Amino acid sequence: MTMTKTADGTWDAIWADVRRKTDRMVGRLRGKSPHKTTDGVYDDMRLDWWTSGFWPGLLWIMHDMTGDETYRREAWEWDARIERCFVTESNLHHDVGFQFLPTAVIKHRLTGDKDGLRRGIAAANFLAGRFNIAGRFLRAWNQDKLGWAIVDSSMNLSLLFWAAEATGDPRFRHIACAHADTVLRHFIREDGSVVHIASFDPHTGEFLESLGGQGCGPDSAWSRGQAWALYGMANTYRYTGDIRYLRAAQRVAHYFLAATGDDPVPLWDFRVPDPAGEPRDTSAGACAASGLLEIASHLPPEEGRLYTSAAERLVLALTERYASFDDPAEEGILREGTGHKPAGQNVNVSLIYGDFFYVETLAKLRGWRHRIF
């Protein structure tokens, strides 16, 4: 599945807007590690924060698609900067995939940089070290959450699969598959909805309960969790060829598409008790769009068309109603992202991972051949 543009050149036109916007972001964000906007301006988070890889990842995509050395120069040092968190006091955890796949690993893939290779493998070793053998899961976060695993880690598995290929060491793949099987067993419900947090006894591995996390409750369907799962399981299929993962990705995608209804941009949670007035989450929509294209790429054209068309509808809706290309006060690309609604944090803002997945999806629609996740 490769699509260079629609009949009227829609993707090319949107891409031109994205490039102009990214050039302005380069001028405004130099050296910053953005996460979310306040009054349109991106913050500057610490380097061990889970989102630190998305801005450089966006830059690497832009460089690969355009050949513009400006993007390459801006992205180049990020893996070295984040690597310092391994030798200083930091809060690195399960999300090192989000931090090193869009920096060290893609840098190595595009340039052959040996330090990028080394840093990517070091991050994979760190992630593998978080594997709980009894429960067959990658431990989430730090502090006292010894038995927690989260659906977000479906996306971080790509770091382990890549490391297995890069080193020839199958232990990375074994761990990734074990965690993916736990996702199938405890995170993806029969109807295709997804749990955010699963709690296990860290000593015995026994499953204890589901937790709401960033969703509205333990039985809810947090839309960004849906996106993490459908995209992550599609990636797992790409690396393994195990049809169980592709079918799981499809099941989650079907729930996502059925739950969005007429507006393809999702509410922050599909099972919020009273949807009236609840915020949407453009970051969930952008991530899901990229994942839908990944699913489509593994299917015959007549079967994959459903997912490609859904991704296209999502991108057009995000562009027409939520993109900010011309407002100089807005540093982000997509408005109306929702970070953590139950905690009242980062609601109706631009989120750097929403911007990343939006650009990634457009790049795929224009024929981008490389992959970060």
Coordinates of C-alpha atoms in Angstrom, one line a residue:
M1 CA 0.0 0.0 0.0
T2 CA 1.7 3.2 -1.3
M3 CA -0.2 6.4 -2.0
T4 CA 1.6 9.4 -3.3
K5 CA -1.3 11.8 -3.4
T6 CA -5.0 12.0 -4.0
A7 CA -6.4 12.9 -7.4
D8 CA -6.5 16.6 -6.5
G9 CA -3.1 16.6 -4.9
T10 CA -4.5 17.0 -1.3
W11 CA -1.6 15.3 0.4
D12 CA 1.0 17.4 -1.4
A13 CA -0.8 20.6 -0.5
I14 CA -1.1 19.6 3.2
W15 CA 2.6 18.6 3.2
A16 CA 3.6 22.0 1.9
D17 CA 1.7 23.6 4.9
V18 CA 3.4 21.1 7.2
R19 CA 6.8 22.0 5.9
R20 CA 6.3 25.7 6.3
K21 CA 5.0 25.1 9.8
T22 CA 7.9 22.9 10.8
D23 CA 10.4 25.5 9.5
R24 CA 8.8 28.0 11.9
M25 CA 8.9 25.5 14.7
V26 CA 12.6 24.9 14.1
G27 CA 13.1 28.7 14.6
R28 CA 11.1 28.7 17.8
L29 CA 12.0 25.4 19.5
R30 CA 15.8 25.3 19.2
G31 CA 17.1 23.1 21.9
K32 CA 13.8 22.7 23.7
S33 CA 12.2 19.4 24.6
P34 CA 8.6 20.1 24.0
H35 CA 5.6 18.2 25.4
K36 CA 2.5 20.5 25.5
T37 CA 1.6 24.1 24.8
T38 CA 0.4 26.8 27.1
D39 CA -1.3 29.7 25.3
G40 CA 0.1 28.3 22.1
V41 CA 3.8 28.1 23.3
Y42 CA 5.5 24.7 23.8
D43 CA 7.1 24.0 27.1
D44 CA 10.7 22.7 27.7
M45 CA 10.6 19.4 29.6
R46 CA 13.5 17.5 31.2
L47 CA 15.3 15.1 28.9
D48 CA 14.1 12.0 30.8
W49 CA 10.5 12.9 30.2
W50 CA 8.8 10.3 27.9
T51 CA 8.1 12.7 25.1
S52 CA 11.7 13.9 24.5
G53 CA 12.1 11.8 21.3
F54 CA 9.1 13.0 19.3
W55 CA 10.3 16.4 18.2
P56 CA 13.6 15.1 16.9
G57 CA 11.7 12.2 15.4
L58 CA 9.5 14.6 13.5
L59 CA 12.7 16.3 12.2
W60 CA 14.2 13.0 11.0
I61 CA 11.0 12.3 9.0
M62 CA 11.2 15.8 7.5
H63 CA 14.9 15.3 6.6
D64 CA 14.2 11.9 5.1
M65 CA 11.3 13.2 3.0
T66 CA 13.0 16.4 1.8
G67 CA 16.7 16.0 2.0
D68 CA 16.9 19.3 3.8
E69 CA 20.1 19.4 6.0
T70 CA 18.5 21.9 8.4
Y71 CA 16.3 19.2 9.9
R72 CA 19.2 16.8 10.1
R73 CA 21.3 19.3 12.0
E74 CA 18.5 20.0 14.5
A75 CA 17.9 16.3 15.1
W76 CA 21.5 15.1 15.2
E77 CA 22.4 15.6 18.9
W78 CA 19.2 14.4 20.5
D79 CA 20.2 10.8 21.1
A80 CA 23.4 11.9 22.8
R81 CA 21.5 14.4 25.0
I82 CA 19.0 11.8 26.1
E83 CA 21.7 9.2 26.6
R84 CA 23.1 11.2 29.5
C85 CA 20.0 10.3 31.5
F86 CA 21.5 6.7 31.8
V87 CA 24.4 8.0 33.9
T88 CA 22.7 10.7 35.9
E89 CA 19.8 10.7 38.3
S90 CA 16.8 10.3 36.1
N91 CA 13.3 8.8 35.8
L92 CA 13.8 6.8 32.6
H93 CA 11.4 3.8 32.4
H94 CA 9.3 1.7 29.9
D95 CA 9.1 4.6 27.4
V96 CA 12.8 4.5 26.2
G97 CA 11.3 3.2 23.0
F98 CA 9.5 6.5 22.5
Q99 CA 12.8 8.2 23.2
F100 CA 15.4 6.2 21.3
L101 CA 13.5 4.9 18.3
P102 CA 12.9 8.4 16.9
T103 CA 16.4 9.5 17.7
A104 CA 19.2 6.9 17.9
V105 CA 17.6 4.1 15.9
I106 CA 16.3 6.2 13.0
K107 CA 19.5 8.2 13.0
H108 CA 21.5 4.9 12.5
R109 CA 19.0 3.7 9.8
L110 CA 19.3 6.9 7.8
T111 CA 23.0 7.7 8.3
G112 CA 24.7 4.6 9.5
D113 CA 25.9 6.4 12.6
K114 CA 27.6 3.9 14.9
D115 CA 26.8 5.9 18.1
G116 CA 23.2 5.8 17.2
L117 CA 23.4 2.0 16.9
R118 CA 25.2 1.8 20.2
R119 CA 22.7 4.0 22.0
G120 CA 19.7 2.2 20.5
I121 CA 21.1 -1.2 21.8
A122 CA 21.8 0.3 25.2
A123 CA 18.2 1.5 25.4
A124 CA 16.9 -1.9 24.4
N125 CA 19.0 -3.5 27.1
F126 CA 17.6 -1.1 29.6
L127 CA 14.0 -1.9 28.5
A128 CA 14.7 -5.7 28.5
G129 CA 15.9 -5.3 32.1
R130 CA 12.4 -4.2 33.1
F131 CA 10.9 -7.5 32.1
N132 CA 9.0 -9.4 34.9
I133 CA 9.6 -13.1 34.2
A134 CA 6.7 -14.3 36.5
G135 CA 4.1 -12.1 34.9
R136 CA 5.6 -11.9 31.4
F137 CA 5.3 -8.1 31.2
L138 CA 7.4 -5.0 31.0
R139 CA 7.1 -3.1 34.2
A140 CA 5.7 0.4 33.8
W141 CA 7.0 3.5 35.4
N142 CA 9.2 3.5 38.6
Q143 CA 8.6 4.3 42.3
D144 CA 6.2 1.8 43.9
K145 CA 4.4 0.6 40.8
L146 CA 6.2 -2.8 40.9
G147 CA 3.5 -4.8 39.2
W148 CA 2.0 -2.4 36.8
A149 CA 2.1 -2.7 33.0
I150 CA 0.4 -0.4 30.5
V151 CA -0.9 -0.6 27.0
D152 CA 1.4 2.2 25.9
S153 CA 4.3 -0.2 25.9
S154 CA 2.9 -1.9 22.9
M155 CA 4.6 0.8 20.9
N156 CA 7.9 0.4 22.8
L157 CA 8.2 -3.2 21.7
S158 CA 9.6 -2.1 18.4
L159 CA 12.8 -1.2 20.1
L160 CA 13.3 -4.8 21.3
F161 CA 12.4 -6.3 17.9
W162 CA 14.9 -3.9 16.2
A163 CA 17.6 -4.8 18.7
A164 CA 17.1 -8.5 18.1
E165 CA 17.7 -7.8 14.4
A166 CA 20.6 -5.4 14.9
T167 CA 22.5 -7.7 17.3
G168 CA 21.3 -11.2 16.3
D169 CA 20.4 -11.8 20.0
P170 CA 17.0 -13.4 20.2
R171 CA 16.5 -12.6 23.9
F172 CA 15.1 -9.2 22.9
R173 CA 12.5 -10.8 20.6
H174 CA 11.6 -13.3 23.3
I175 CA 10.8 -10.6 25.8
A176 CA 8.9 -8.5 23.2
C177 CA 6.7 -11.5 22.2
A178 CA 6.1 -12.4 25.8
H179 CA 4.9 -8.9 26.6
A180 CA 2.8 -8.8 23.4
D181 CA 1.1 -12.0 24.5
T182 CA 0.3 -10.4 27.8
V183 CA -1.3 -7.5 25.9
L184 CA -3.4 -10.0 24.0
R185 CA -4.4 -11.7 27.2
H186 CA -5.0 -8.9 29.7
F187 CA -5.3 -5.6 27.8
I188 CA -7.4 -6.2 24.6
R189 CA -11.0 -7.1 25.5
E190 CA -13.1 -9.4 23.3
D191 CA -15.0 -6.4 21.8
G192 CA -11.7 -4.7 20.8
S193 CA -11.7 -2.1 23.6
V194 CA -8.5 -1.7 25.5
V195 CA -7.5 -1.5 29.2
H196 CA -4.9 1.2 30.1
I197 CA -3.2 -0.3 33.2
A198 CA -3.0 -3.9 34.3
S199 CA -1.9 -4.7 37.8
F200 CA 0.0 -8.0 38.6
D201 CA 1.5 -9.5 41.7
P202 CA 5.1 -8.7 41.0
H203 CA 6.3 -11.8 42.9
T204 CA 3.9 -14.5 41.5
G205 CA 2.9 -12.8 38.2
E206 CA -0.8 -13.3 39.0
F207 CA -3.1 -10.8 37.4
L208 CA -4.9 -8.6 40.0
E209 CA -7.0 -6.0 38.4
S210 CA -7.5 -3.4 35.6
L211 CA -7.0 0.3 36.4
G212 CA -8.4 3.3 34.7
G213 CA -5.2 5.3 34.4
Q214 CA -5.7 8.0 31.9
G215 CA -9.1 6.7 30.9
C216 CA -12.3 7.5 32.8
G217 CA -12.3 4.2 34.7
P218 CA -11.1 0.6 34.8
D219 CA -13.9 -0.5 32.3
S220 CA -13.4 2.5 30.0
A221 CA -11.9 2.7 26.6
W222 CA -9.3 5.5 26.6
S223 CA -8.9 6.5 22.9
R224 CA -5.2 7.0 22.9
G225 CA -4.8 3.6 24.5
Q226 CA -6.8 2.2 21.5
A227 CA -4.3 3.9 19.2
W228 CA -1.3 2.6 21.1
A229 CA -2.7 -1.0 20.9
L230 CA -3.8 -1.0 17.3
Y231 CA -0.5 0.5 16.1
G232 CA 1.7 -1.5 18.4
M233 CA 0.1 -4.9 17.6
A234 CA 0.4 -4.1 13.8
N235 CA 4.1 -3.4 14.4
T236 CA 4.5 -6.6 16.3
Y237 CA 3.0 -8.5 13.3
R238 CA 5.5 -6.8 11.0
Y239 CA 8.4 -8.1 13.1
T240 CA 7.0 -11.6 13.8
G241 CA 4.6 -12.6 11.0
D242 CA 2.3 -14.0 13.8
I243 CA -1.2 -13.5 12.5
R244 CA -2.6 -13.3 16.1
Y245 CA -1.1 -9.8 16.4
L246 CA -2.5 -8.5 13.2
R247 CA -6.0 -9.8 14.0
A248 CA -5.7 -8.2 17.4
A249 CA -4.7 -4.9 15.7
Q250 CA -7.7 -5.2 13.4
R251 CA -10.1 -5.9 16.3
V252 CA -8.9 -2.8 18.2
A253 CA -9.2 -0.8 15.0
H254 CA -12.7 -1.9 14.4
Y255 CA -13.7 -0.8 17.9
F256 CA -12.0 2.6 17.4
L257 CA -13.7 3.2 14.0
A258 CA -17.1 2.1 15.3
A259 CA -16.8 4.3 18.4
T260 CA -15.9 7.4 16.5
G261 CA -19.1 7.5 14.4
D262 CA -19.6 10.4 12.1
D263 CA -16.6 12.4 13.5
P264 CA -13.4 10.4 12.9
V265 CA -11.5 12.4 15.5
P266 CA -12.1 10.6 18.8
L267 CA -13.3 11.7 22.2
W268 CA -10.6 11.3 24.8
D269 CA -12.5 8.2 26.1
F270 CA -15.1 6.3 24.2
R271 CA -17.0 5.2 27.3
V272 CA -17.2 8.5 29.1
P273 CA -20.6 8.5 30.9
D274 CA -21.9 11.7 29.3
P275 CA -20.1 12.6 26.0
A276 CA -21.7 16.0 25.7
G277 CA -19.1 18.7 26.0
E278 CA -16.2 16.2 26.6
P279 CA -12.9 17.0 24.8
R280 CA -11.6 15.2 21.9
D281 CA -8.0 14.0 21.6
T282 CA -6.3 14.8 18.3
S283 CA -3.2 13.0 19.4
A284 CA -5.2 9.8 19.6
G285 CA -6.6 10.4 16.1
A286 CA -3.2 11.1 14.6
C287 CA -1.6 8.0 16.2
A288 CA -4.5 5.8 15.1
A289 CA -4.3 7.1 11.6
S290 CA -0.6 6.1 11.3
G291 CA -1.5 2.7 12.9
L292 CA -4.4 2.1 10.4
L293 CA -1.9 2.6 7.5
E294 CA 0.4 0.1 9.1
I295 CA -2.5 -2.4 9.3
A296 CA -3.4 -1.8 5.7
S297 CA 0.2 -2.4 4.6
H298 CA 0.0 -6.0 5.7
L299 CA -3.3 -6.9 4.0
P300 CA -4.4 -7.5 0.4
P301 CA -5.5 -4.2 -1.3
E302 CA -9.2 -5.0 -1.2
E303 CA -9.0 -5.8 2.5
G304 CA -6.7 -3.0 3.4
R305 CA -8.8 -0.3 1.7
L306 CA -11.0 0.0 4.8
Y307 CA -8.1 1.0 7.0
T308 CA -6.5 3.3 4.4
S309 CA -9.7 5.1 3.8
A310 CA -10.3 5.5 7.6
A311 CA -6.8 7.0 8.0
E312 CA -7.4 9.4 5.1
R313 CA -10.6 10.6 6.7
L314 CA -8.9 11.1 10.0
V315 CA -6.1 13.1 8.4
L316 CA -8.5 15.3 6.5
A317 CA -10.6 15.9 9.6
L318 CA -7.5 16.8 11.7
T319 CA -6.3 19.1 9.0
E320 CA -9.6 20.9 8.3
R321 CA -10.7 21.4 11.9
Y322 CA -7.7 21.1 14.2
A323 CA -4.5 22.1 12.3
S324 CA -2.8 25.4 13.0
F325 CA -0.6 26.3 10.1
D326 CA -0.8 30.1 9.9
D327 CA -1.4 31.4 13.4
P328 CA 2.0 32.8 14.6
A329 CA 0.9 32.4 18.2
E330 CA 0.5 28.7 17.9
E331 CA 3.7 26.7 18.0
G332 CA 2.0 23.3 17.7
I333 CA 0.5 21.8 14.6
L334 CA -2.6 20.1 16.0
R335 CA -4.9 21.8 18.5
E336 CA -7.2 20.1 21.0
G337 CA -5.0 17.3 22.3
T338 CA -6.0 15.7 25.6
G339 CA -3.1 14.4 27.8
H340 CA -4.6 13.3 31.1
K341 CA -8.2 14.3 31.5
P342 CA -8.9 12.5 34.9
A343 CA -6.0 14.5 36.4
G344 CA -7.1 17.7 34.7
Q345 CA -3.7 17.9 32.9
N346 CA -3.0 19.1 29.4
V347 CA -6.5 19.4 28.1
N348 CA -7.2 21.3 24.8
V349 CA -3.5 21.8 24.0
S350 CA -1.1 20.9 21.3
L351 CA 0.9 17.7 22.2
I352 CA 4.2 17.0 20.5
Y353 CA 3.4 13.3 20.0
G354 CA 0.1 14.4 18.2
D355 CA 2.2 16.6 15.9
F356 CA 4.7 13.7 15.3
F357 CA 2.1 11.1 14.4
Y358 CA 0.3 13.6 12.1
V359 CA 3.5 14.3 10.2
E360 CA 4.3 10.6 10.2
T361 CA 0.9 9.7 8.7
L362 CA 1.2 12.3 6.0
A363 CA 4.7 11.0 5.1
K364 CA 3.3 7.5 4.8
L365 CA 0.5 8.8 2.5
R366 CA 3.2 10.4 0.3
G367 CA 5.2 7.2 0.0
W368 CA 7.7 7.3 2.9
R369 CA 9.5 4.0 3.0
H370 CA 11.3 4.1 6.3
R371 CA 9.7 3.3 9.7
I372 CA 10.4 4.6 13.2
F373 CA 8.2 2.3 15.2

